[in-house]
Amino acid sequence: MSIFTVSGSPHVHGEENVKKIMYTVVFAMVPAMLVSIYFFGIDAVRVLLISVISSLFFEWVIQKYLLKGPVTINDGSAIVAGILLGFNVPANIPAWMIIMGSLVMIGVAKMSFGGLGNNPFNPALVGRVFMLISFPVQMTSWPVAKPLFAPQLTDAITGPTALGLLKEGVDAGKTIEQIVSDPQMPQYLDRLLGNMSGSLGEISAVALLLGGIFMVYRKVIDWQLPVSIILTVFAVAGIFHLIDPQHYIEPSFHIFSGGLMLGAIFMATDMVTSPMNMRGKIVYGIGVGLLTIIIRLWGAYPEGISFAILIMNAFTPLINNAFKPKRFGIALKK
Amino acid sequence: MNKLRTFTIGGVHPKENKLSEQSSITVLPLPKQLVIPLGQNLGAPPKPVVKKGDEVKTGQLLARAEAFISANIHSPASGKIAKIDEAMDASGYKRQAIIIDVTGDEWVEGIETSTSLNKEISLSKQEIISRIKECGLVGLGGATFPTHVKMMIPEGKIAEYLIINGVECEPYLTSDHRLMLEKGDEMLVGIQIMMKALGTEKAIIGIENNKPDAIAHLKKLAVNYNGISIQPLKVKYPQGGEKQLIKAVVNREVPSGKLPIEVGCVVSNVGTAFAVYEAVQKNKPLIERVVTVTGTSLSKPSNFLVRVGTPVSDLIAAAGGLPEDTGKLINGGPMMGKAVSSPDIPIVKGSSGILLIKKVESKRSTPQSCIRCSKCTVVCPMGLEPYLLAKLSKLSVYDKAEKERIMDCIECGSCQFTCPSSLPLLDFLRLGKQRVGHLIRTRK
Amino acid sequence: MNDILLFTVLTLGLLGTVLAVILYFVAQKFKVIEDPKIDLVEDVLPKANCGGCGFPGCRSFAEVSVKSADEKRNLEGLNCPVGGNDVMKQVADILGLEVEEQEPLIAVIRCNGSHANAPSKVLYDGPASCSFAHNLFAGEGGCQFGCLGLGDCVVSCDFDAIHMNPETGLPEVNDKCIACGACVKACPRAIIELRHKGKKDRRIFVSCVNKEKGGPAKKNCSVACIGCSKCQQVCPFDAIIMANNLAYIDFEKCKLCRKCVEVCPTDAIHEINFPLRKAKAETDQTAEKKERAVKEVAATVSDAISPSVNESDTENKA
């Protein structure tokens, strides 16, 4: 007779597992990846490959030789982190910088806290901010987007991002009209599709949205979180635009330029570092949105979403403590 | 046409796997020996009134309930008491049990064994309750709470609704489904008897939408009975949970730590309704029940009417024999059932099903670290945070766990079912609940 | 320039003086008058803060000791198991008292249901927590009294004194044990007991806590105590108590004569750190004899207690 197994209930398990979630995220990033390859060509492939491979390598080395524990590089989390880091850098960045970035990302931001699930801050953003502060020149010289197979039209190899143009313009005292009429400023449709300067992943709002919808459909993220970020940015930018249209650009500009979409859909929704329940997620989203727009309008950097998310990451445990899910049978007063 | 209802917070959708849905209830022959554990009900076990060597008849009282929350036990067959000794229960622990060598099936006088339908309710309210008590009825949904205690409404409370649980939200199990189809009339009379005992005008049977035949059948029959209606429900686990069912059927929330009567409801299982009919109309004590024997590897998944005390191995043999690759034997459904260590345990009043799981499916996946995906929080039907409670319990931070309402957990297993990291969340929640419960009791 | 220097020096000096005065008065006001002996006692304690004495930490043990000395002039019921007699003597000296020598204790595992002795009948698949498994089922070996082997005691030990032996699946206590009692509390089955360490570390104890009758106990585990009372009959010091089909050796009375060890038919009584006996070449024949003797004893014992046991035994096997 065979020996039975005894364990506590339940005795069946759902279809979900960590690997599946991670590869769903990878799959959701494919449209944005394709767009970046379309506009930045072989450079995009180079950056993404280096980033993913070095992330996997560092995770493997640390798990195997430093922690001497089980190696879990096939759970997909290092791949997600690697792609996200690649998404956050310009296409023409030197390889060694990416490797440095992924070392900080995996080694400092992730493994030093205990690996997957234990990091308080989004590793990809820690990596990006580390690179931004360490290599400010390389991290902010953006190659001009050039559709694949399109003839070379301009001589410029690098150009400013839309947000960079805006910041420069505002700082120089120009009005919004003057800034928008700058020939380097990408047009509305270009911003939507991604035909502009910027980091690999942030350029195409449409591709990011596609990925986001897929993740919402697969229940990997909740739509409320990115929506609350975007709405907050829209609302605050809108208010200022209404008060003073000469100095504050219309709100949709903020939404479709820079890393807002990438941040809201792929970075802020990171399971590990975002709050655990719906009310908390919305508060967190509003916080990210507010901080982003504050940094964009009045900060030193043209873009603020990475800092905003990292700051709100620090508040996640507090939010988890303060906002509890609706309990069954508690405080039901009519 | 009623709109499909369901409860609002949480819930999961495990694969239904109702393999034995179409197999009608068959009566299993009596075994040679019956093992009748004394602790078959929630609360104190009854005291034996027979001794070794006594001759007993089917339906004769074996053990009498002395405590308030306790239930009588009757002999499921006629025979001789072989001994009163320790026998293995489902978890492998030795418990007191009465062991009977079966000689036949000779019933005690006064019990009607015919199957003719008797719709006339002649007994008074008090008589009904004392008959239910005499017959040793317990809730057949699994919790085995003595039914007569449930029928006694505390002073100052009114039972507005009698809610009958025909949900059977556990995957695999079909015993309630078959009972509704085959004993619909008896069940409805049983419901009317309970309504009389409770002084309730309205009874609602909640049935999940995956049993359209049962819904249609009972709807047709219910026309002939006053005050009984059928409420189809959306398929979602754990709708069979008392609090979830009340929420789904009448949209009321039982306050935390309170009983359903607080919101004017009494919940009972369809099996119990049938047992009430048999007890009150036929004077038949609770000595048999419908048990589903199922599993993907089993050749004949079936529903059996078996006497209490029959060994589980007999049921498995009747359903096609124990397959070689069985890795886990579960007493109950896959979500809340208990894995047992041997098929040599007896069927008790609370056994609703026997489930066999293949060896390849019986091992849990290796737990990974929590990725804080919050899926457990989303699916928890009580609005708790299982990830947090499991961690607090693991770290023995019981006061915080109590504040986070660990005692509200209904142990439905939705959190562990859904956890992508395969963490043993419910295991730790159970441990925490037990410890916190102990703390609360010692505080008093 | 000088002005600035002067100004700074003066302000800071003045500020310092004022604050010092305030601090002085505050300190006076909130001064806690404490027996200086408490500090002295605490100094000699090991400061492991293990709670083995029954108090939350060394400081509270010191407080209680001083209080007891002041009020009752003795240290009854107070013992620091970590420090042992040396420390207690120092404590008593500080408090001007005499202290009785306490026999040092050690944790003893009273279960020998190893993988070999009590083969697994089921597989456990769940978290490594004895207290959870205890609620779930009887145990892999089938004995509802025996060790679950999931190491709650190991986790509870602050002194690295108890470890699981992967070969037997049982915990083992090493000589780092200071008898703080943490593992005794952690074990959900009350298998671990604190017993006298014994002269030259020699101990004799019944390594079983199974309260079942002989037959059922033996069915799950080949080294279970079957409650045959042979040891009780042979003990010259009345040190063995029989209760619930289980022998228990009172370590206060036991003189370590080892007579009980020899007569135990199931080898449930263990002797530790004794020199080897004169080698009695145990041939296969004698081993067989012993085996038979075990069965006989088990049968007679069961019969004596309840004739039904044998029936159940055969039935279960069938």
Short mmCIF file of C-alpha atoms in Angstrom, two decimals, chain A residues 19-334:
data_model
loop_
_atom_site.label_atom_id
_atom_site.label_comp_id
_atom_site.label_asym_id
_atom_site.label_seq_id
_atom_site.Cartn_x
_atom_site.Cartn_y
_atom_site.Cartn_z
CA LYS A 19 7.05 32.54 -12.71
CA LYS A 20 3.80 33.05 -14.55
CA ILE A 21 3.35 36.52 -13.13
CA MET A 22 6.89 37.53 -14.02
CA TYR A 23 6.65 36.24 -17.56
CA THR A 24 3.30 37.99 -17.96
CA VAL A 25 5.08 41.22 -17.12
CA VAL A 26 7.86 40.39 -19.58
CA PHE A 27 5.25 39.71 -22.23
CA ALA A 28 3.48 42.96 -21.45
CA MET A 29 6.74 44.80 -22.09
CA VAL A 30 7.15 43.35 -25.56
CA PRO A 31 5.22 46.13 -27.42
CA ALA A 32 7.36 48.83 -25.80
CA MET A 33 10.45 46.77 -26.59
CA LEU A 34 9.48 46.51 -30.26
CA VAL A 35 8.86 50.25 -30.47
CA SER A 36 12.24 50.98 -28.96
CA ILE A 37 13.91 48.65 -31.44
CA TYR A 38 11.99 50.31 -34.25
CA PHE A 39 13.17 53.77 -33.28
CA PHE A 40 16.62 53.13 -31.89
CA GLY A 41 17.60 50.10 -33.94
CA ILE A 42 20.38 47.78 -32.96
CA ASP A 43 21.35 50.01 -30.04
CA ALA A 44 18.10 49.16 -28.26
CA VAL A 45 18.73 45.45 -28.68
CA ARG A 46 22.26 45.92 -27.36
CA VAL A 47 21.13 47.81 -24.25
CA LEU A 48 18.34 45.37 -23.41
CA LEU A 49 20.51 42.31 -23.92
CA ILE A 50 23.36 43.63 -21.80
CA SER A 51 20.99 44.71 -19.09
CA VAL A 52 19.08 41.42 -18.89
CA ILE A 53 22.16 39.23 -19.13
CA SER A 54 24.09 41.18 -16.51
CA SER A 55 21.08 41.17 -14.15
CA LEU A 56 20.74 37.43 -14.47
CA PHE A 57 24.46 37.00 -14.01
CA PHE A 58 24.65 39.11 -10.86
CA GLU A 59 21.63 37.41 -9.36
CA TRP A 60 23.14 34.03 -10.05
CA VAL A 61 26.56 34.96 -8.66
CA ILE A 62 25.10 36.48 -5.51
CA GLN A 63 22.70 33.63 -4.84
CA LYS A 64 25.22 30.94 -5.53
CA TYR A 65 28.45 32.28 -4.06
CA LEU A 66 27.52 35.01 -1.59
CA LEU A 67 24.27 33.80 -0.08
CA LYS A 68 25.05 30.15 -0.85
CA GLY A 69 21.35 29.52 -1.04
CA PRO A 70 19.04 28.19 -3.71
CA VAL A 71 19.43 29.79 -7.12
CA THR A 72 16.15 31.16 -8.40
CA ILE A 73 17.18 33.07 -11.51
CA ASN A 74 14.59 31.25 -13.56
CA ASP A 75 11.69 32.81 -11.66
CA GLY A 76 11.81 35.68 -14.14
CA SER A 77 12.19 38.49 -11.64
CA ALA A 78 15.74 39.29 -12.74
CA ILE A 79 14.60 39.38 -16.37
CA VAL A 80 11.84 41.84 -15.51
CA ALA A 81 14.28 44.00 -13.57
CA GLY A 82 16.81 43.81 -16.39
CA ILE A 83 14.34 44.90 -19.05
CA LEU A 84 13.04 47.70 -16.84
CA LEU A 85 16.56 48.99 -16.28
CA GLY A 86 17.15 48.86 -20.03
CA PHE A 87 13.90 50.78 -20.55
CA ASN A 88 15.17 53.52 -18.30
CA VAL A 89 18.40 54.41 -20.06
CA PRO A 90 19.20 56.12 -23.37
CA ALA A 91 20.04 53.81 -26.25
CA ASN A 92 23.56 55.11 -26.72
CA ILE A 93 24.80 54.49 -23.20
CA PRO A 94 28.10 52.59 -22.85
CA ALA A 95 27.86 48.95 -21.94
CA TRP A 96 29.88 49.18 -18.75
CA MET A 97 27.50 51.74 -17.31
CA ILE A 98 24.57 49.40 -17.81
CA ILE A 99 26.51 46.66 -16.08
CA MET A 100 27.28 49.00 -13.18
CA GLY A 101 23.63 49.92 -13.01
CA SER A 102 22.48 46.33 -12.95
CA LEU A 103 25.02 45.49 -10.26
CA VAL A 104 23.58 48.22 -8.06
CA MET A 105 20.07 47.18 -8.99
CA ILE A 106 20.50 43.48 -8.20
CA GLY A 107 23.22 43.64 -5.60
CA VAL A 108 22.28 46.67 -3.58
CA ALA A 109 18.60 47.24 -4.15
CA LYS A 110 17.43 43.65 -4.32
CA MET A 111 19.71 40.96 -2.90
CA SER A 112 21.05 42.90 0.06
CA PHE A 113 17.51 43.04 1.43
CA GLY A 114 16.97 39.33 0.97
CA GLY A 115 16.07 38.98 -2.67
CA LEU A 116 12.73 38.84 -4.35
CA GLY A 117 9.89 40.10 -2.23
CA ASN A 118 11.95 41.75 0.46
CA ASN A 119 13.27 44.88 -1.20
CA PRO A 120 11.68 48.08 0.05
CA PHE A 121 12.57 50.06 -3.08
CA ASN A 122 11.98 49.29 -6.70
CA PRO A 123 15.34 47.83 -7.82
CA ALA A 124 15.15 49.08 -11.42
CA LEU A 125 14.56 52.62 -10.21
CA VAL A 126 17.37 52.43 -7.68
CA GLY A 127 19.60 51.31 -10.54
CA ARG A 128 18.40 54.13 -12.75
CA VAL A 129 18.76 56.82 -10.11
CA PHE A 130 22.21 55.52 -9.27
CA MET A 131 23.18 55.84 -12.94
CA LEU A 132 21.53 59.23 -13.28
CA ILE A 133 23.53 60.62 -10.38
CA SER A 134 26.79 58.88 -11.25
CA PHE A 135 26.81 59.45 -15.01
CA PRO A 136 24.63 62.55 -15.47
CA VAL A 137 25.99 63.40 -18.91
CA GLN A 138 25.55 60.00 -20.51
CA MET A 139 22.21 59.48 -18.81
CA THR A 140 20.75 62.67 -20.21
CA SER A 141 22.08 62.79 -23.75
CA TRP A 142 19.29 61.19 -25.64
CA PRO A 143 19.69 59.81 -29.15
CA VAL A 144 17.19 61.12 -31.64
CA ALA A 145 14.58 58.59 -32.56
CA LYS A 146 14.98 57.39 -36.12
CA PRO A 147 12.44 54.95 -37.52
CA LEU A 148 14.02 51.78 -38.79
CA PHE A 149 14.82 51.87 -42.52
CA ALA A 150 14.08 55.61 -42.66
CA PRO A 151 16.71 57.74 -44.40
CA GLN A 152 18.92 59.90 -42.23
CA LEU A 153 17.11 63.24 -42.16
CA THR A 154 18.89 65.34 -39.60
CA ASP A 155 22.51 65.63 -38.65
CA ALA A 156 21.71 65.62 -34.97
CA ILE A 157 22.63 62.43 -33.22
CA THR A 158 21.43 63.45 -29.83
CA GLY A 159 18.66 65.79 -28.83
CA PRO A 160 16.76 66.86 -25.76
CA THR A 161 13.62 65.15 -24.56
CA ALA A 162 10.31 66.96 -24.66
CA LEU A 163 10.40 67.45 -20.91
CA GLY A 164 13.99 68.65 -21.10
CA LEU A 165 12.99 71.24 -23.71
CA LEU A 166 10.15 72.34 -21.51
CA LYS A 167 12.32 72.70 -18.44
CA GLU A 168 15.03 74.58 -20.31
CA GLY A 169 12.48 76.83 -21.89
CA VAL A 170 10.68 77.64 -18.68
CA ASP A 171 13.98 78.25 -16.89
CA ALA A 172 15.03 80.57 -19.70
CA GLY A 173 11.83 82.53 -19.21
CA LYS A 174 10.18 81.57 -22.49
CA THR A 175 6.44 81.28 -22.78
CA ILE A 176 4.77 77.97 -23.51
CA GLU A 177 3.97 79.06 -27.08
CA GLN A 178 7.61 79.71 -27.80
CA ILE A 179 8.63 76.38 -26.32
CA VAL A 180 6.06 74.38 -28.23
CA SER A 181 7.00 76.02 -31.51
CA ASP A 182 10.60 74.87 -31.12
CA PRO A 183 11.37 72.62 -34.12
CA GLN A 184 12.95 70.02 -31.83
CA MET A 185 9.70 69.64 -29.87
CA PRO A 186 7.96 66.40 -30.95
CA GLN A 187 4.45 66.64 -32.25
CA TYR A 188 1.45 65.23 -30.46
CA LEU A 189 1.13 62.08 -32.55
CA ASP A 190 4.86 61.44 -32.36
CA ARG A 191 4.69 61.61 -28.60
CA LEU A 192 1.89 59.10 -28.57
CA LEU A 193 3.64 56.65 -30.85
CA GLY A 194 7.13 57.19 -29.59
CA ASN A 195 8.87 59.07 -32.35
CA MET A 196 10.89 61.25 -30.02
CA SER A 197 14.02 61.35 -27.92
CA GLY A 198 13.96 59.57 -24.63
CA SER A 199 14.94 56.45 -22.81
CA LEU A 200 14.21 53.11 -24.47
CA GLY A 201 10.95 52.25 -22.81
CA GLU A 202 9.31 55.56 -22.19
CA ILE A 203 8.85 56.86 -25.68
CA SER A 204 5.68 55.16 -26.83
CA ALA A 205 2.63 55.76 -24.68
CA VAL A 206 0.51 53.52 -26.90
CA ALA A 207 2.81 50.51 -26.55
CA LEU A 208 2.98 50.96 -22.79
CA LEU A 209 -0.78 51.23 -22.55
CA LEU A 210 -1.16 48.02 -24.54
CA GLY A 211 1.10 46.23 -22.07
CA GLY A 212 -0.78 47.77 -19.18
CA ILE A 213 -4.13 46.60 -20.47
CA PHE A 214 -2.73 43.11 -20.90
CA MET A 215 -1.49 43.06 -17.32
CA VAL A 216 -4.80 44.33 -16.00
CA TYR A 217 -6.57 41.64 -18.01
CA ARG A 218 -4.28 38.99 -16.55
CA LYS A 219 -4.84 40.46 -13.08
CA VAL A 220 -1.16 41.11 -12.54
CA ILE A 221 -1.79 44.77 -11.74
CA ASP A 222 -4.82 46.72 -10.63
CA TRP A 223 -5.90 49.44 -13.03
CA GLN A 224 -6.66 51.80 -10.15
CA LEU A 225 -3.01 52.39 -9.35
CA PRO A 226 -1.72 53.71 -12.70
CA VAL A 227 -4.98 55.55 -13.27
CA SER A 228 -4.73 57.35 -9.95
CA ILE A 229 -1.18 58.44 -10.76
CA ILE A 230 -2.09 59.69 -14.22
CA LEU A 231 -5.26 61.42 -13.04
CA THR A 232 -3.40 63.19 -10.26
CA VAL A 233 -0.75 64.45 -12.67
CA PHE A 234 -3.45 65.50 -15.09
CA ALA A 235 -5.46 67.29 -12.41
CA VAL A 236 -2.58 69.20 -10.85
CA ALA A 237 -1.04 70.12 -14.21
CA GLY A 238 -4.50 71.10 -15.41
CA ILE A 239 -5.14 73.42 -12.50
CA PHE A 240 -1.89 75.26 -13.06
CA HIS A 241 -2.50 75.41 -16.77
CA LEU A 242 -5.88 77.02 -16.17
CA ILE A 243 -4.40 79.55 -13.78
CA ASP A 244 -1.49 80.54 -15.97
CA PRO A 245 -1.45 79.04 -19.47
CA GLN A 246 1.59 81.15 -20.34
CA HIS A 247 3.87 79.33 -17.96
CA TYR A 248 2.26 75.97 -17.45
CA ILE A 249 1.78 73.67 -20.39
CA GLU A 250 -1.50 71.85 -20.96
CA PRO A 251 -1.81 68.67 -18.84
CA SER A 252 -1.86 66.05 -21.59
CA PHE A 253 1.70 67.06 -22.45
CA HIS A 254 2.80 65.82 -19.05
CA ILE A 255 1.02 62.56 -19.47
CA PHE A 256 2.37 61.60 -22.85
CA SER A 257 5.92 62.75 -22.41
CA GLY A 258 8.73 61.55 -20.24
CA GLY A 259 8.56 58.41 -18.16
CA LEU A 260 5.14 58.92 -16.65
CA MET A 261 3.47 56.10 -18.56
CA LEU A 262 6.37 53.72 -18.03
CA GLY A 263 6.54 54.63 -14.37
CA ALA A 264 2.81 54.47 -13.74
CA ILE A 265 2.23 51.21 -15.56
CA PHE A 266 5.38 49.19 -14.97
CA MET A 267 7.29 50.72 -12.08
CA ALA A 268 4.78 51.98 -9.56
CA THR A 269 2.74 48.80 -9.91
CA ASP A 270 5.66 46.63 -8.86
CA MET A 271 4.03 44.19 -6.45
CA VAL A 272 6.83 44.10 -3.95
CA THR A 273 7.08 47.80 -3.33
CA SER A 274 3.51 48.98 -3.70
CA PRO A 275 0.82 48.84 -0.99
CA MET A 276 -1.22 45.71 -0.40
CA ASN A 277 -4.78 46.84 -0.71
CA MET A 278 -6.93 48.96 -2.93
CA ARG A 279 -7.35 52.02 -0.75
CA GLY A 280 -3.65 52.03 0.00
CA LYS A 281 -2.84 51.69 -3.68
CA ILE A 282 -4.91 54.71 -4.58
CA VAL A 283 -3.32 56.82 -1.85
CA TYR A 284 0.07 55.65 -3.06
CA GLY A 285 -0.87 56.52 -6.65
CA ILE A 286 -1.98 59.99 -5.70
CA GLY A 287 1.26 60.46 -3.78
CA VAL A 288 3.36 59.39 -6.75
CA GLY A 289 1.38 61.68 -9.06
CA LEU A 290 1.72 64.68 -6.78
CA LEU A 291 5.44 64.24 -6.24
CA THR A 292 6.01 63.69 -9.96
CA ILE A 293 4.32 66.88 -10.99
CA ILE A 294 5.94 68.88 -8.19
CA ILE A 295 9.38 67.76 -9.33
CA ARG A 296 8.53 68.39 -12.97
CA LEU A 297 7.19 71.89 -12.39
CA TRP A 298 9.54 73.19 -9.77
CA GLY A 299 12.34 70.67 -9.31
CA ALA A 300 15.84 70.71 -10.70
CA TYR A 301 15.29 67.64 -12.86
CA PRO A 302 13.00 67.74 -15.87
CA GLU A 303 11.62 64.31 -14.97
CA GLY A 304 10.42 63.29 -11.52
CA ILE A 305 8.61 59.99 -11.70
CA SER A 306 11.56 57.84 -10.58
CA PHE A 307 12.14 59.96 -7.52
CA ALA A 308 8.43 60.13 -6.82
CA ILE A 309 8.06 56.35 -6.90
CA LEU A 310 11.13 55.80 -4.75
CA ILE A 311 9.89 58.28 -2.18
CA MET A 312 6.46 56.68 -2.09
CA ASN A 313 8.10 53.23 -1.80
CA ALA A 314 9.42 54.41 1.53
CA PHE A 315 5.87 55.20 2.60
CA THR A 316 4.46 51.83 1.53
CA PRO A 317 4.80 50.13 4.93
CA LEU A 318 3.11 53.11 6.57
CA ILE A 319 0.32 53.04 4.02
CA ASN A 320 -0.09 49.32 4.64
CA ASN A 321 -0.49 50.01 8.31
CA ALA A 322 -2.88 52.89 7.90
CA PHE A 323 -5.17 51.50 5.22
CA LYS A 324 -6.77 48.15 5.83
CA PRO A 325 -9.09 46.29 3.49
CA LYS A 326 -12.79 46.40 4.22
CA ARG A 327 -13.37 43.76 6.85
CA PHE A 328 -16.39 41.52 6.71
CA GLY A 329 -18.90 42.29 9.43
CA ILE A 330 -17.17 45.35 10.83
CA ALA A 331 -18.65 48.84 11.16
CA LEU A 332 -21.72 48.39 9.08
CA LYS A 333 -23.86 51.31 10.05
CA LYS A 334 -26.76 52.44 8.01
#
